[in-house]
Amino acid sequence: MVRVGIPRALLFYQYFPMWHAFFRALGAEVVTTPATTRATLAAGAARVVAETCLPVKIYCGHVLDLVGKADVVFVPSLRSLERDAHHCAKLLGLPDLVRAVVPEAPDVLDVDVDLEKGTLAFYRAIYAVGRRFTWNPLRVKRAAAIAWAAHLRYLDWLQRGAGEAEHDSETGWLNDWHRGLTNVAPLPITIAVVGHAYNLFDAYACHDVLRRLASLGVAVRTPTELPASATRAAIARLVGRAYWACEAELIGAAGCFLDDPAVDALVAVIAFGCAPDSVMMDVVQRYARATGKPVLMLPIDEHTGTAGVATRLEAFVDLLTRR
Amino acid sequence: MIITYPHAGDMHIALEVFFREMGVEAISPPPSTARTLALGARLAPEFICVPYKVLLGNLVEALELGADTVLTLGKPSGCRLGYYPRLQQAALRERGYAFRMYALPLMNGSAATAIWQVHRITGVPLRRILRGVALGLPVLRMLDELDRAAHYLRPRERTPGAASKIVRAAKARLREVCDAETLARIRRETFAALDAIPLDRTRAPLKIAILGEFYLVIDPFMSMDLEEELGRRGVEVERNIYLSQWLDFNMFLRALRVPETRTLERLAKPYLRRNISGDGLKSIGGTIRFAQAGYDGVLHLQSFTCAPELMASNIMPLVARDYAIPVLRLVFAEQSNRSGLLTRLEAFLDVLERRRNAQRNTPYATRTEL
C-alpha cells in the first residue's frame, strides 16, 4: 500500500478531511505529521531564506518529518478557486519549493488546482493525481465524489461549532481546538480571532492564542464558524471583489465580525512578511476605525515570544473590560 | 481634468509626450526622492513592499500639484501589485484628496482595450489617442535604446561620466518632443554624440545581469542608481526587462497569443514548473539564460517580503550551483541605505573578478567552480 504523506501545515487545516478521504478511497494509506513543535520549526527554518513566512517554514519542517515515513508527499499548488481570486506565490510554488529545499523529501505528488481554467482542467488534474494509484478513471471519479462529500461534511461540522459529538479520526485535530472554546455561556466579552486557519489552529505557531483568550474568560469566535455566503457578502461590502483566494479568512471574517453587534473586538493573527495579510490588514484596520471596534494585530514569526503574546492579550482584554 | 500617474523608470517622459500629443493636460509627479518614500510610507501598511510606498508617495506629490485624475496599473494576479489601486485610493481619500482613479488593465488586456479605456476616461477621439501612441511609443523605445547604449559605453569610456551626461541631456530633450521630426533630430544628434565618445577597446569589463522585481529593475530611484553605479565601476550591465518590451508584450503580443515567457518557462522548468505570479518565474529562467549567455554574475533584485521573488530566491541556489553562476540577492526596503548596497556590490565584484582570473589561468577541464 502506498503511503501518502500529508504535512500538518498550511492548507491541511482546510482540506485534510477531503484529501484523506480521496487517498483512502484510492486504496492508499494516509500518513500525517504530529503537531508543530519547536524542532519542526527549527528544521524547516534552516532550509529557507530567513524572511520566508512562518507558515512556510513550518511546512518545510513537517515535510522533513515525513522523510522515511511516507512514499510520496502530497503538495498541492492551489492557484484559484474562483475567477480572479488567486493564492499567494508561496502557495502556488509550494511543490517547487519543497523539491528545491527538501531534496531528501519523499517523491512529491503535486497537483495544480486552477478553477479559472475550467472544470475540465480541474477533472484532469484530479485524474492525474489518481493515476498514481489506479488506471481506472471511474475509481478516481468515485474517490473524488467521496472526498467532496467528506469536505462538505467537514464544512458543515465546522459551522455548527465543531461539537465534540462528531469527534473522529478525520477531524479530531480540530476538535481538540474547539474543546472549551465553544461555550456560549454569557461571558462579558466576545473577541473574534481572524487569520488563516493554519495560523489560528497551529497552537505552536500562534502561541495558543485561542485557548489563551478563552482562559482569560473571553468568548472566542473564529472564521471557521462563518458560512461562505456570509464572508462573500462581507468581502463585497468592504472591497467589492476578492483578489486573494484566502480573502474570506481575513477580510470576509473581519467584515462579518465587525458588523456583528455581539462581537466586541478583533484579534488578527498574521504571519510576518505575509504578502496578502499585509494588504488585507490595511482594509480591515480602516473598516475597524469606521466601526469603532478595537483591533489587536499579532504578527507572528519564529522570534515571537509566548510571554509577549500573553502580555499583549491580557492588556487587550483588560482594556476591553474597562470600556 | 489633469491626469497623473506614478513613476516607473522613464515612463513619465513617454507619457508626457503621449498626453501632450493627445491634447490632454497631464502632470508627472516630481522625481522620486527620500521625501516621496517618507510620504508614501506614512500612509502605507508597515509590511507592504517598497514599490507601493514609493508609488503612493508619487501620487501624493502629484495631487499636491493639482492633478485630479490618476491612471495606474491594474490587475495582474497573485501579487500585491494588483491590490495597489484599492489601497492607494482608500489611503488618499482618507487624507482628504479629491480625485478619480482608473486602473488600466494593461497586464491582462491589449492595446485595443487600453486605448478604449483612455478614450472613455478622457473623451478624446480615438484618432488623436492613436496619434499620441504613434509619437509616445517611439520615444519610449528611444529611452530604452539610450539605456542600452549607456550600459555598453559606461565601462569602456575614457572620460568617466561622458555617456551618462549625454544620455541625461537626451532624456531631458525627449520630454519636449512634439513631433516626429524633432524626435528624429534628437535621435540623430544623440547617437552621433554617443558614437563620438572615445572608448578604450582593450578593456574586457565584467558582465552582470540585473533581474528580479519589475519596479526595482526599471526604476533607478528604487534600485539606488544601481546601473549607473556598476557602470562607473567598470561593469557592463544588462537587464531582463525594458519598458518598451514590457509594453509591447502587454499591448500587442499577448493579443496575438505570443507567450511572454515560453523560453524562460522552458529554461526554468527543471526548477520551477509553474508561474508563481509576479516575476518569480522570469527571475529563475532569466538567470539560466544569462548564465548560458556567458554573464559573470547575476544581481537578483527584490523588495523585502515580496512573495514571488522570495520563492525564486529559495530555489535560486540550485540554479546558481547547476549553472555555476554567482547570484547576489539584493533586498530593498525603505530602511535600505546606499552604503549597505555598495559594500555588498564591492564584495560581489571582487568575487567575480577573482573567479574570472582563476578561470583564465586554469585549463577548462580542471576548473573548480565557486
XYZ file of C-alpha atoms in Angstrom:
693
model
C 0.000 0.000 0.000
C 1.372 3.385 -0.958
C 1.832 5.672 2.000
C 0.799 9.225 1.158
C 2.260 11.819 3.479
C 0.293 14.974 4.168
C 2.177 17.585 6.197
C 0.156 19.097 9.026
C 0.617 22.655 7.837
C -0.820 25.337 5.545
C -3.890 24.096 3.674
C -4.036 20.914 5.743
C -6.303 22.801 8.111
C -8.862 23.453 5.410
C -8.702 20.374 3.249
C -7.331 17.453 5.217
C -10.626 15.520 5.514
C -11.083 15.840 1.762
C -7.560 14.722 0.860
C -7.695 11.967 3.446
C -10.954 10.578 2.056
C -9.653 10.797 -1.511
C -6.455 8.870 -0.952
C -8.158 6.318 1.290
C -10.768 5.690 -1.380
C -7.934 5.054 -3.830
C -6.534 2.446 -1.522
C -3.605 4.421 -0.173
C -2.570 4.790 3.410
C -2.510 8.373 4.658
C 0.285 9.436 6.964
C 0.279 12.805 8.632
C 2.681 14.513 10.978
C 2.266 15.309 14.669
C 1.558 18.860 15.820
C 4.205 21.513 15.222
C 6.980 21.723 17.805
C 9.973 23.917 18.228
C 12.036 21.233 16.466
C 9.698 21.165 13.445
C 10.023 24.889 13.011
C 13.781 24.934 13.544
C 14.298 22.176 10.981
C 12.104 23.942 8.424
C 13.530 27.394 9.040
C 17.066 26.123 8.426
C 16.124 25.260 4.839
C 14.723 28.533 3.546
C 15.704 32.183 3.187
C 15.332 33.951 6.533
C 12.448 36.252 5.615
C 10.223 33.432 4.362
C 6.985 33.494 6.340
C 6.485 31.367 9.431
C 3.808 29.029 7.986
C 6.048 28.064 5.059
C 8.955 27.363 7.397
C 6.655 25.186 9.464
C 5.517 23.434 6.294
C 9.086 22.560 5.358
C 9.611 21.222 8.868
C 6.610 18.930 8.522
C 7.813 17.689 5.140
C 11.123 16.817 6.777
C 9.145 14.937 9.407
C 7.722 12.720 6.670
C 11.110 11.562 5.415
C 11.154 7.777 5.767
C 7.540 7.647 6.908
C 5.814 8.138 3.555
C 6.408 7.015 -0.028
C 5.062 10.173 -1.579
C 4.307 13.539 -0.067
C 1.214 15.323 -1.304
C 1.997 19.001 -2.012
C -0.777 20.721 -3.941
C -0.407 24.019 -5.771
C -3.645 25.928 -5.345
C -3.951 28.798 -7.770
C -7.562 29.835 -7.902
C -10.855 28.581 -6.550
C -12.929 31.231 -8.275
C -12.387 33.655 -11.089
C -9.783 36.372 -10.479
C -9.039 35.344 -6.901
C -5.626 33.758 -6.537
C -3.487 32.290 -3.833
C -0.181 33.870 -2.892
C 3.043 32.945 -4.711
C 4.176 30.840 -1.793
C 1.209 28.513 -2.110
C 1.481 28.468 -5.909
C 5.104 27.422 -5.845
C 4.907 25.080 -2.859
C 5.739 21.842 -4.770
C 8.729 23.501 -6.429
C 9.859 24.926 -3.109
C 9.689 21.506 -1.440
C 11.655 19.894 -4.272
C 14.293 22.611 -4.066
C 14.818 22.968 -0.337
C 13.990 19.471 0.928
C 15.811 17.304 -1.615
C 15.615 14.272 0.665
C 11.811 14.514 0.808
C 9.751 11.595 -0.469
C 8.618 11.836 -4.063
C 6.482 14.981 -4.412
C 2.944 14.332 -5.627
C 1.704 17.668 -6.888
C -1.489 18.887 -8.447
C -2.367 22.243 -9.960
C -5.779 23.420 -8.879
C -6.828 26.302 -11.090
C -10.575 26.547 -11.401
C -10.197 29.570 -13.656
C -9.113 27.183 -16.375
C -12.478 25.465 -16.194
C -13.865 22.285 -14.733
C -12.400 20.049 -17.412
C -8.865 21.097 -16.498
C -9.766 20.534 -12.849
C -11.024 16.986 -13.534
C -7.870 16.285 -15.497
C -5.765 17.479 -12.573
C -7.656 15.206 -10.186
C -7.258 12.292 -12.569
C -3.541 12.971 -12.870
C -3.257 12.551 -9.102
C -5.415 9.434 -9.155
C -3.311 7.885 -11.928
C -0.634 7.309 -9.376
C -2.865 4.773 -7.642
C -5.137 3.327 -10.292
C -5.569 3.277 -14.060
C -9.327 3.273 -13.693
C -10.869 6.729 -14.239
C -14.146 5.627 -12.686
C -12.407 4.727 -9.484
C -10.794 8.166 -9.398
C -14.160 9.726 -10.043
C -15.721 7.763 -7.191
C -12.872 8.746 -4.873
C -13.331 12.392 -5.827
C -17.038 12.189 -5.035
C -16.323 10.613 -1.653
C -13.711 13.303 -0.978
C -16.075 16.099 -1.866
C -18.774 14.667 0.403
C -16.218 14.484 3.214
C -15.290 18.116 2.622
C -18.908 19.274 2.751
C -19.466 17.268 5.924
C -16.407 18.905 7.405
C -17.504 22.438 6.491
C -20.907 21.759 7.954
C -19.345 20.397 11.115
C -17.159 23.480 11.446
C -20.061 25.837 11.037
C -22.083 24.078 13.667
C -19.350 24.965 16.094
C -17.270 21.823 15.767
C -19.105 19.951 18.521
C -17.430 17.071 20.233
C -20.092 14.568 19.296
C -18.571 14.010 15.898
C -15.080 13.529 17.053
C -13.469 11.136 14.612
C -10.095 10.499 13.161
C -10.595 12.863 10.280
C -11.494 15.894 12.290
C -10.094 15.074 15.669
C -7.261 17.523 15.304
C -9.608 20.485 15.071
C -11.920 19.135 17.702
C -9.126 19.467 20.223
C -9.020 23.073 19.336
C -12.619 23.816 19.779
C -12.951 21.955 23.036
C -13.669 24.531 25.661
C -13.915 27.384 23.181
C -17.460 26.948 22.069
C -19.062 27.557 25.441
C -21.621 30.193 24.664
C -22.292 30.928 28.314
C -22.925 34.648 28.735
C -19.362 35.822 29.095
C -18.783 39.569 29.448
C -16.603 39.940 26.369
C -16.629 38.341 22.959
C -13.489 38.501 20.849
C -13.290 37.309 17.281
C -9.916 35.967 16.181
C -9.301 36.218 12.455
C -6.448 34.902 10.360
C -5.567 31.944 8.206
C -6.632 28.584 9.610
C -3.018 27.411 9.526
C -2.060 30.266 11.829
C -5.007 30.069 14.215
C -5.171 26.301 14.674
C -1.464 25.615 14.863
C -1.050 26.072 18.607
C 2.710 26.366 18.385
C 2.696 28.914 15.587
C 0.256 31.336 17.203
C 1.267 30.671 20.808
C -2.127 29.226 21.632
C -3.979 32.475 21.079
C -7.411 30.852 21.081
C -7.029 28.921 24.320
C -5.167 31.767 25.956
C -8.053 34.113 25.269
C -10.554 31.528 26.473
C -8.628 31.167 29.704
C -8.939 34.922 30.234
C -12.712 34.451 30.456
C -13.492 35.635 26.975
C -15.891 34.095 24.472
C -13.840 33.336 21.358
C -15.136 33.200 17.826
C -13.215 32.116 14.758
C -13.703 32.391 10.970
C -14.461 28.659 10.683
C -17.968 29.187 12.021
C -18.905 31.565 9.209
C -20.678 30.216 6.133
C -19.156 31.079 2.771
C -22.196 33.183 1.851
C -21.627 35.490 4.854
C -17.931 36.029 4.172
C -18.632 36.604 0.488
C -21.170 39.294 1.365
C -18.703 40.922 3.749
C -15.995 40.982 1.062
C -18.457 42.609 -1.323
C -19.198 45.242 1.325
C -15.584 46.011 2.151
C -13.645 45.674 -1.089
C -16.024 44.698 -3.872
C -14.351 41.577 -5.164
C -11.950 39.101 -3.671
C -8.418 39.368 -5.038
C -6.851 36.648 -2.913
C -8.206 33.148 -2.608
C -7.803 33.478 1.161
C -9.637 36.796 1.405
C -12.564 35.187 3.260
C -10.393 34.253 6.230
C -9.317 37.802 6.873
C -11.411 40.470 5.164
C -14.524 38.316 4.926
C -14.367 37.156 8.523
C -13.329 40.553 9.895
C -16.175 42.213 7.981
C -18.717 39.768 9.434
C -17.419 40.123 12.964
C -17.038 43.899 12.904
C -20.642 44.191 11.774
C -21.833 41.716 14.396
C -23.013 43.645 17.489
C -22.272 40.592 19.656
C -18.549 40.887 18.928
C -16.651 43.451 20.999
C -13.209 43.357 19.453
C -10.999 41.707 16.908
C -7.659 39.955 17.198
C -5.858 39.406 13.902
C -3.112 36.801 13.838
C -0.910 37.385 10.823
C 2.400 35.947 9.760
C 5.236 38.433 9.499
C 6.076 39.027 5.855
C 2.810 37.553 4.584
C 2.005 39.381 1.356
C -1.803 39.013 1.291
C -2.096 39.731 5.013
C -0.107 42.948 4.765
C -2.565 44.446 2.300
C -5.723 42.905 3.708
C -4.973 44.188 7.204
C -4.932 47.714 5.828
C -8.530 47.218 4.691
C -9.522 45.572 7.973
C -7.992 48.297 10.118
C -9.628 51.027 8.084
C -13.013 49.357 8.438
C -12.462 48.794 12.154
C -11.763 52.501 12.595
C -15.078 53.208 10.910
C -16.964 50.817 13.189
C -15.070 51.946 16.295
C -14.110 48.436 17.393
C -10.589 47.846 18.700
C -8.271 45.595 16.741
C -5.199 43.850 18.106
C -2.787 42.858 15.382
C -0.499 39.996 16.364
C 2.270 39.417 13.837
C 3.951 36.063 14.399
C 7.357 34.821 13.360
C 9.850 32.423 14.903
C 11.175 35.094 17.237
C 7.816 35.927 18.738
C 7.882 35.120 22.444
C 4.995 33.434 24.193
C 5.300 35.859 27.076
C 4.984 38.800 24.697
C 1.815 37.382 23.183
C 0.351 36.628 26.608
C 1.068 40.143 27.855
C -0.495 41.771 24.853
C -3.604 39.607 25.057
C -4.009 40.307 28.783
C -3.609 44.041 28.262
C -6.103 43.955 25.407
C -8.694 42.068 27.468
C -8.145 44.453 30.426
C -8.734 47.373 28.135
C -11.949 45.857 26.826
C -13.178 45.099 30.334
C -12.817 48.755 31.275
C -14.567 50.073 28.219
C -9.054 67.199 -15.915
C -5.370 66.941 -15.039
C -4.013 63.443 -15.375
C -1.191 61.966 -13.351
C 0.406 58.535 -12.961
C 3.006 57.058 -10.636
C 6.629 56.787 -11.779
C 8.109 53.715 -13.428
C 11.623 54.422 -14.611
C 11.498 56.761 -17.625
C 7.866 56.014 -18.387
C 6.812 59.550 -17.434
C 8.830 61.015 -20.331
C 6.944 58.961 -22.899
C 3.647 59.590 -21.123
C 4.185 63.361 -21.156
C 4.734 63.226 -24.915
C 1.724 60.941 -25.329
C -0.697 63.162 -23.421
C 0.625 66.373 -24.990
C 0.070 64.930 -28.452
C -3.426 63.876 -27.374
C -4.130 67.381 -26.132
C -4.848 66.330 -22.569
C -3.335 68.090 -19.608
C -1.109 65.803 -17.560
C 1.479 66.303 -14.811
C 4.223 63.868 -13.961
C 4.884 63.536 -10.251
C 8.143 65.252 -9.213
C 11.121 62.875 -9.408
C 11.054 60.326 -6.580
C 13.110 61.405 -3.580
C 13.503 60.457 0.053
C 10.519 62.711 0.748
C 8.390 60.711 -1.703
C 9.221 57.496 0.081
C 8.598 59.032 3.504
C 5.217 60.407 2.417
C 4.213 57.052 0.987
C 5.453 55.063 3.968
C 3.410 57.217 6.329
C 0.175 56.267 4.560
C 1.109 52.671 3.795
C 0.733 49.490 5.812
C 4.017 48.705 7.501
C 4.826 45.370 5.890
C 3.912 46.157 2.304
C 6.549 46.058 -0.423
C 8.600 49.180 -1.110
C 7.275 49.968 -4.628
C 3.850 50.536 -3.077
C 5.275 53.149 -0.740
C 7.145 54.998 -3.483
C 4.187 54.925 -5.881
C 1.847 56.192 -3.178
C 4.311 58.987 -2.409
C 4.401 59.872 -6.125
C 0.629 60.192 -6.140
C 0.585 62.394 -3.031
C 3.155 64.716 -4.609
C 1.263 64.825 -7.911
C -2.058 65.532 -6.189
C -0.362 68.347 -4.275
C 0.496 69.842 -7.673
C -3.141 69.857 -8.637
C -3.697 66.610 -10.511
C -7.217 65.248 -10.202
C -7.203 62.054 -12.246
C -4.901 59.137 -11.531
C -4.062 56.475 -14.081
C -2.379 53.399 -12.730
C -1.797 49.731 -13.428
C -4.483 47.279 -12.517
C -4.955 43.627 -12.026
C -2.097 41.339 -12.552
C -2.943 38.345 -10.408
C -1.418 36.729 -7.364
C 0.966 39.538 -6.458
C 0.290 42.601 -4.336
C 0.665 44.914 -7.331
C -2.938 44.158 -8.305
C -4.094 45.270 -4.874
C -2.300 48.634 -5.032
C -5.140 50.690 -6.576
C -7.672 49.663 -3.914
C -5.392 50.556 -1.054
C -3.980 53.714 -2.623
C -7.434 55.008 -3.321
C -8.607 54.361 0.245
C -5.447 55.829 1.800
C -5.546 59.005 -0.303
C -9.289 59.526 0.188
C -8.790 59.215 3.922
C -6.247 62.024 3.641
C -8.862 64.221 2.027
C -7.616 64.260 -1.573
C -10.344 64.539 -4.189
C -9.521 62.648 -7.362
C -10.669 59.887 -9.651
C -8.536 56.786 -10.070
C -8.578 54.421 -13.001
C -6.652 51.159 -13.008
C -5.825 50.290 -16.623
C -5.918 46.520 -17.069
C -2.692 46.649 -19.075
C -1.331 43.420 -17.750
C -4.210 41.288 -18.918
C -5.598 43.265 -21.805
C -4.332 44.548 -25.112
C -3.639 47.805 -26.901
C -7.255 47.940 -28.026
C -8.713 47.699 -24.525
C -6.161 50.143 -23.112
C -6.803 52.719 -25.832
C -10.551 52.292 -25.476
C -10.237 52.865 -21.729
C -8.189 56.023 -22.248
C -10.865 57.162 -24.698
C -13.632 56.511 -22.159
C -11.753 58.328 -19.409
C -10.593 61.392 -21.324
C -13.256 61.653 -24.020
C -10.545 62.346 -26.598
C -11.339 60.945 -30.068
C -9.611 57.655 -30.857
C -7.744 59.194 -33.794
C -5.959 61.628 -31.505
C -5.155 58.904 -28.993
C -3.583 56.845 -31.777
C -1.548 59.875 -32.777
C -0.327 60.086 -29.195
C 0.621 56.411 -29.229
C 2.406 56.855 -32.568
C 4.642 59.503 -31.015
C 4.882 58.229 -27.441
C 5.900 54.684 -28.306
C 8.985 55.647 -30.385
C 10.023 57.964 -27.548
C 9.799 55.068 -25.120
C 11.836 52.881 -27.477
C 14.485 55.543 -27.772
C 14.664 55.846 -23.970
C 15.423 52.143 -23.756
C 17.989 52.396 -26.552
C 19.703 55.153 -24.593
C 19.879 52.913 -21.535
C 21.282 50.040 -23.571
C 23.891 52.327 -25.119
C 24.853 53.612 -21.687
C 25.201 50.046 -20.394
C 27.740 49.366 -23.130
C 29.583 52.675 -23.041
C 29.986 53.369 -19.331
C 32.555 50.644 -18.616
C 34.523 51.437 -21.769
C 34.584 55.243 -21.984
C 37.898 57.022 -21.437
C 36.323 60.002 -19.642
C 34.162 58.656 -16.825
C 30.631 60.026 -16.925
C 30.658 61.089 -20.575
C 27.928 58.672 -21.674
C 25.731 59.353 -18.651
C 25.923 63.079 -19.336
C 24.791 62.734 -22.948
C 22.046 60.271 -22.007
C 20.728 62.568 -19.292
C 20.670 65.528 -21.658
C 18.918 63.472 -24.319
C 16.260 62.327 -21.874
C 15.608 65.929 -20.873
C 15.198 66.869 -24.540
C 12.871 63.930 -25.202
C 10.384 65.347 -22.692
C 9.870 68.283 -25.060
C 9.278 66.224 -28.219
C 6.138 67.329 -30.032
C 6.545 65.897 -33.499
C 8.298 63.076 -35.330
C 10.914 65.387 -36.909
C 12.134 66.662 -33.537
C 12.384 63.098 -32.327
C 14.401 62.093 -35.393
C 16.726 65.059 -34.899
C 17.289 64.313 -31.193
C 17.960 60.695 -32.080
C 20.458 61.626 -34.791
C 22.330 64.140 -32.661
C 22.374 61.988 -29.536
C 23.667 58.866 -31.191
C 26.261 60.885 -33.074
C 27.447 62.279 -29.747
C 27.481 58.818 -28.164
C 29.438 57.405 -31.117
C 31.993 60.138 -30.676
C 32.819 59.156 -27.083
C 36.432 57.926 -27.006
C 36.499 54.294 -25.882
C 39.165 52.031 -24.542
C 38.520 48.906 -26.572
C 41.121 46.833 -24.791
C 39.032 46.607 -21.668
C 37.024 43.437 -21.093
C 34.502 44.540 -18.491
C 32.715 42.109 -16.184
C 29.222 41.413 -17.464
C 26.492 41.412 -14.881
C 22.786 40.820 -15.424
C 20.150 42.576 -13.356
C 16.806 40.881 -12.906
C 14.045 40.476 -10.362
C 11.019 42.504 -9.441
C 9.805 44.829 -12.221
C 9.950 48.200 -10.440
C 13.336 47.612 -8.877
C 14.837 46.628 -12.205
C 13.484 49.548 -14.223
C 13.418 52.382 -11.703
C 16.800 53.932 -10.811
C 15.378 55.602 -7.698
C 14.195 52.324 -6.229
C 17.420 50.484 -7.044
C 19.514 53.451 -5.833
C 21.091 54.073 -9.254
C 22.437 50.564 -9.353
C 23.070 50.505 -13.102
C 24.988 53.749 -13.202
C 26.983 52.755 -10.147
C 28.007 49.475 -11.763
C 28.899 51.269 -14.967
C 31.114 53.654 -13.017
C 32.876 50.663 -11.528
C 33.646 49.338 -14.967
C 30.891 46.727 -15.226
C 28.738 46.158 -18.279
C 25.155 45.574 -17.186
C 22.142 44.111 -18.906
C 18.669 43.796 -17.506
C 15.910 41.377 -18.326
C 13.075 43.909 -18.515
C 12.861 47.063 -20.594
C 9.804 49.268 -20.507
C 9.204 49.147 -24.263
C 9.491 45.340 -24.305
C 7.114 45.099 -21.411
C 4.652 47.422 -23.095
C 4.943 45.669 -26.454
C 4.117 42.407 -24.821
C 1.219 43.705 -22.791
C -0.296 45.818 -25.538
C 0.288 43.812 -28.685
C 1.897 40.414 -28.347
C -0.460 38.956 -25.774
C -3.395 39.661 -28.062
C -1.549 37.680 -30.746
C -1.093 34.897 -28.185
C 2.676 35.153 -28.212
C 3.701 33.787 -24.833
C 5.859 36.239 -22.953
C 7.978 33.695 -21.283
C 7.982 30.496 -23.313
C 11.771 30.331 -23.481
C 12.141 31.326 -19.863
C 9.480 28.818 -18.814
C 11.284 26.054 -20.658
C 14.593 27.000 -19.063
C 13.095 27.277 -15.592
C 11.094 24.047 -15.813
C 13.531 21.741 -14.001
C 13.444 24.127 -11.030
C 10.077 25.826 -11.177
C 7.283 24.118 -13.074
C 4.619 26.776 -12.847
C 4.169 30.512 -12.989
C 4.134 31.710 -9.395
C 2.839 35.209 -10.247
C 4.899 38.381 -10.211
C 8.283 37.971 -11.852
C 9.429 34.859 -9.971
C 9.487 32.555 -12.985
C 11.278 35.162 -15.077
C 13.950 35.524 -12.413
C 14.708 31.792 -12.431
C 14.518 31.431 -16.225
C 16.396 34.691 -16.733
C 19.272 33.603 -14.508
C 19.679 30.466 -16.602
C 19.513 32.427 -19.836
C 22.150 34.892 -18.672
C 24.354 32.070 -17.408
C 24.167 30.419 -20.815
C 24.983 33.721 -22.467
C 28.242 33.852 -20.522
C 27.474 36.539 -17.961
C 29.823 36.708 -14.992
C 27.157 37.193 -12.378
C 23.525 37.998 -11.663
C 22.015 40.563 -9.322
C 18.600 39.414 -8.134
C 16.644 42.497 -7.048
C 13.609 42.218 -4.833
C 11.686 44.174 -2.293
C 11.519 42.978 1.284
C 8.706 40.402 1.748
C 7.999 40.134 -1.994
C 6.470 36.643 -2.184
C 7.245 35.650 -5.804
C 10.872 36.780 -5.597
C 11.271 35.150 -2.207
C 10.127 31.853 -3.698
C 12.583 32.372 -6.533
C 15.326 33.108 -4.001
C 14.642 29.854 -2.208
C 15.099 27.955 -5.467
C 17.950 30.100 -6.786
C 20.839 28.299 -5.001
C 20.135 25.185 -7.108
C 20.216 27.203 -10.321
C 23.384 29.013 -9.297
C 25.038 25.696 -8.497
C 23.945 23.860 -11.651
C 24.851 26.684 -13.984
C 27.878 27.798 -11.974
C 26.857 31.431 -11.906
C 27.173 33.614 -8.819
C 23.874 35.245 -7.855
C 23.690 38.101 -5.357
C 20.336 38.676 -3.760
C 19.684 42.385 -3.118
C 16.704 43.160 -0.943
C 15.273 46.666 -0.859
C 13.097 48.220 1.807
C 12.522 51.766 2.937
C 15.262 51.306 5.529
C 17.847 50.250 2.949
C 20.745 52.586 2.533
C 23.205 53.133 -0.208
C 26.349 52.292 1.720
C 24.964 48.859 2.564
C 24.291 48.303 -1.097
C 27.743 49.495 -2.142
C 29.520 47.237 0.352
C 27.673 44.214 -0.954
C 28.379 45.211 -4.542
C 32.078 45.703 -3.893
C 32.392 42.298 -2.302
C 30.445 40.703 -5.152
C 32.570 42.380 -7.809
C 35.718 41.186 -6.022
C 34.404 37.637 -6.095
C 33.581 37.861 -9.795
C 36.936 39.390 -10.632
C 38.888 36.684 -8.821
C 36.700 33.981 -10.231
C 37.351 35.193 -13.736
C 41.086 35.419 -13.188
C 41.122 31.928 -11.711
C 39.235 30.589 -14.706
C 41.565 32.283 -17.132
C 44.609 30.704 -15.565
C 43.165 27.225 -15.286
C 42.676 24.832 -18.172
C 38.969 24.268 -18.715
C 38.946 20.618 -17.651
C 40.306 21.279 -14.185
C 38.291 24.367 -13.393
C 36.799 24.410 -9.943
C 33.610 26.356 -9.804
C 32.856 28.709 -6.993
